[in-house]
Amino acid sequence: MELVSMIQKANKELVEVARRSEPSVLRERSFEGLAANNWMSEVKNELSTRCPV
């Protein structure tokens, strides 16, 4: 895959993650949500499934 094409695809996937219509652990704003021990692994799992590039 060409570098420019890969960057465009990654950008499109990240825009999809930013949409508010889909729930995301990145928008969990409570202290409990952000302080949870598994928060970073949840972020990693979400990004690996929603942004595979």
PDB file of C-alpha atoms in Angstrom:
ATOM      1  CA  MET A   1       0.000   0.000   0.000  1.00  0.00           C
ATOM      2  CA  GLU A   2       1.338   3.396  -0.960  1.00  0.00           C
ATOM      3  CA  LEU A   3       2.210   5.666   1.991  1.00  0.00           C
ATOM      4  CA  VAL A   4      -0.202   8.448   0.983  1.00  0.00           C
ATOM      5  CA  SER A   5      -3.007   5.935   0.502  1.00  0.00           C
ATOM      6  CA  MET A   6      -2.290   4.377   3.910  1.00  0.00           C
ATOM      7  CA  ILE A   7      -2.312   7.786   5.608  1.00  0.00           C
ATOM      8  CA  GLN A   8      -5.631   8.663   3.950  1.00  0.00           C
ATOM      9  CA  LYS A   9      -7.147   5.343   5.067  1.00  0.00           C
ATOM     10  CA  ALA A  10      -5.866   5.812   8.641  1.00  0.00           C
ATOM     11  CA  ASN A  11      -7.282   9.350   8.682  1.00  0.00           C
ATOM     12  CA  LYS A  12     -10.687   8.067   7.531  1.00  0.00           C
ATOM     13  CA  GLU A  13     -10.686   5.383  10.253  1.00  0.00           C
ATOM     14  CA  LEU A  14      -9.785   7.912  12.960  1.00  0.00           C
ATOM     15  CA  VAL A  15     -12.569  10.237  11.784  1.00  0.00           C
ATOM     16  CA  GLU A  16     -14.981   7.317  12.219  1.00  0.00           C
ATOM     17  CA  VAL A  17     -13.726   6.777  15.797  1.00  0.00           C
ATOM     18  CA  ALA A  18     -14.300  10.469  16.532  1.00  0.00           C
ATOM     19  CA  ARG A  19     -17.961  10.333  15.462  1.00  0.00           C
ATOM     20  CA  ARG A  20     -20.301  10.677  18.407  1.00  0.00           C
ATOM     21  CA  SER A  21     -22.883   8.295  16.927  1.00  0.00           C
ATOM     22  CA  GLU A  22     -20.707   5.338  17.981  1.00  0.00           C
ATOM     23  CA  PRO A  23     -19.841   4.937  21.667  1.00  0.00           C
ATOM     24  CA  SER A  24     -16.129   5.091  22.449  1.00  0.00           C
ATOM     25  CA  VAL A  25     -14.008   4.546  25.551  1.00  0.00           C
ATOM     26  CA  LEU A  26     -12.090   7.645  24.454  1.00  0.00           C
ATOM     27  CA  ARG A  27     -15.132   9.735  25.406  1.00  0.00           C
ATOM     28  CA  GLU A  28     -15.491   8.232  28.889  1.00  0.00           C
ATOM     29  CA  ARG A  29     -15.090  11.357  30.979  1.00  0.00           C
ATOM     30  CA  SER A  30     -15.788  10.146  34.498  1.00  0.00           C
ATOM     31  CA  PHE A  31     -12.932   9.704  36.934  1.00  0.00           C
ATOM     32  CA  GLU A  32     -13.931   6.072  37.451  1.00  0.00           C
ATOM     33  CA  GLY A  33     -13.791   5.394  33.719  1.00  0.00           C
ATOM     34  CA  LEU A  34     -10.427   7.055  33.212  1.00  0.00           C
ATOM     35  CA  ALA A  35      -8.898   5.657  36.403  1.00  0.00           C
ATOM     36  CA  ALA A  36      -9.878   2.030  35.720  1.00  0.00           C
ATOM     37  CA  ASN A  37      -6.942  -0.372  35.568  1.00  0.00           C
ATOM     38  CA  ASN A  38      -8.022  -1.729  32.197  1.00  0.00           C
ATOM     39  CA  TRP A  39      -8.730   1.633  30.524  1.00  0.00           C
ATOM     40  CA  MET A  40      -5.675   1.567  28.261  1.00  0.00           C
ATOM     41  CA  SER A  41      -6.324  -2.028  27.183  1.00  0.00           C
ATOM     42  CA  GLU A  42      -9.908  -1.036  26.295  1.00  0.00           C
ATOM     43  CA  VAL A  43      -8.544   1.838  24.181  1.00  0.00           C
ATOM     44  CA  LYS A  44      -6.095  -0.526  22.494  1.00  0.00           C
ATOM     45  CA  ASN A  45      -8.843  -3.058  21.748  1.00  0.00           C
ATOM     46  CA  GLU A  46     -11.165  -0.378  20.390  1.00  0.00           C
ATOM     47  CA  LEU A  47      -8.519   1.101  18.103  1.00  0.00           C
ATOM     48  CA  SER A  48      -7.400  -2.317  16.853  1.00  0.00           C
ATOM     49  CA  THR A  49     -10.952  -3.187  15.804  1.00  0.00           C
ATOM     50  CA  ARG A  50     -12.108   0.220  14.563  1.00  0.00           C
ATOM     51  CA  CYS A  51      -8.772   1.339  13.052  1.00  0.00           C
ATOM     52  CA  PRO A  52      -7.044  -1.779  11.730  1.00  0.00           C
ATOM     53  CA  VAL A  53      -4.578   0.195   9.564  1.00  0.00           C
TER      54      VAL A  53
END
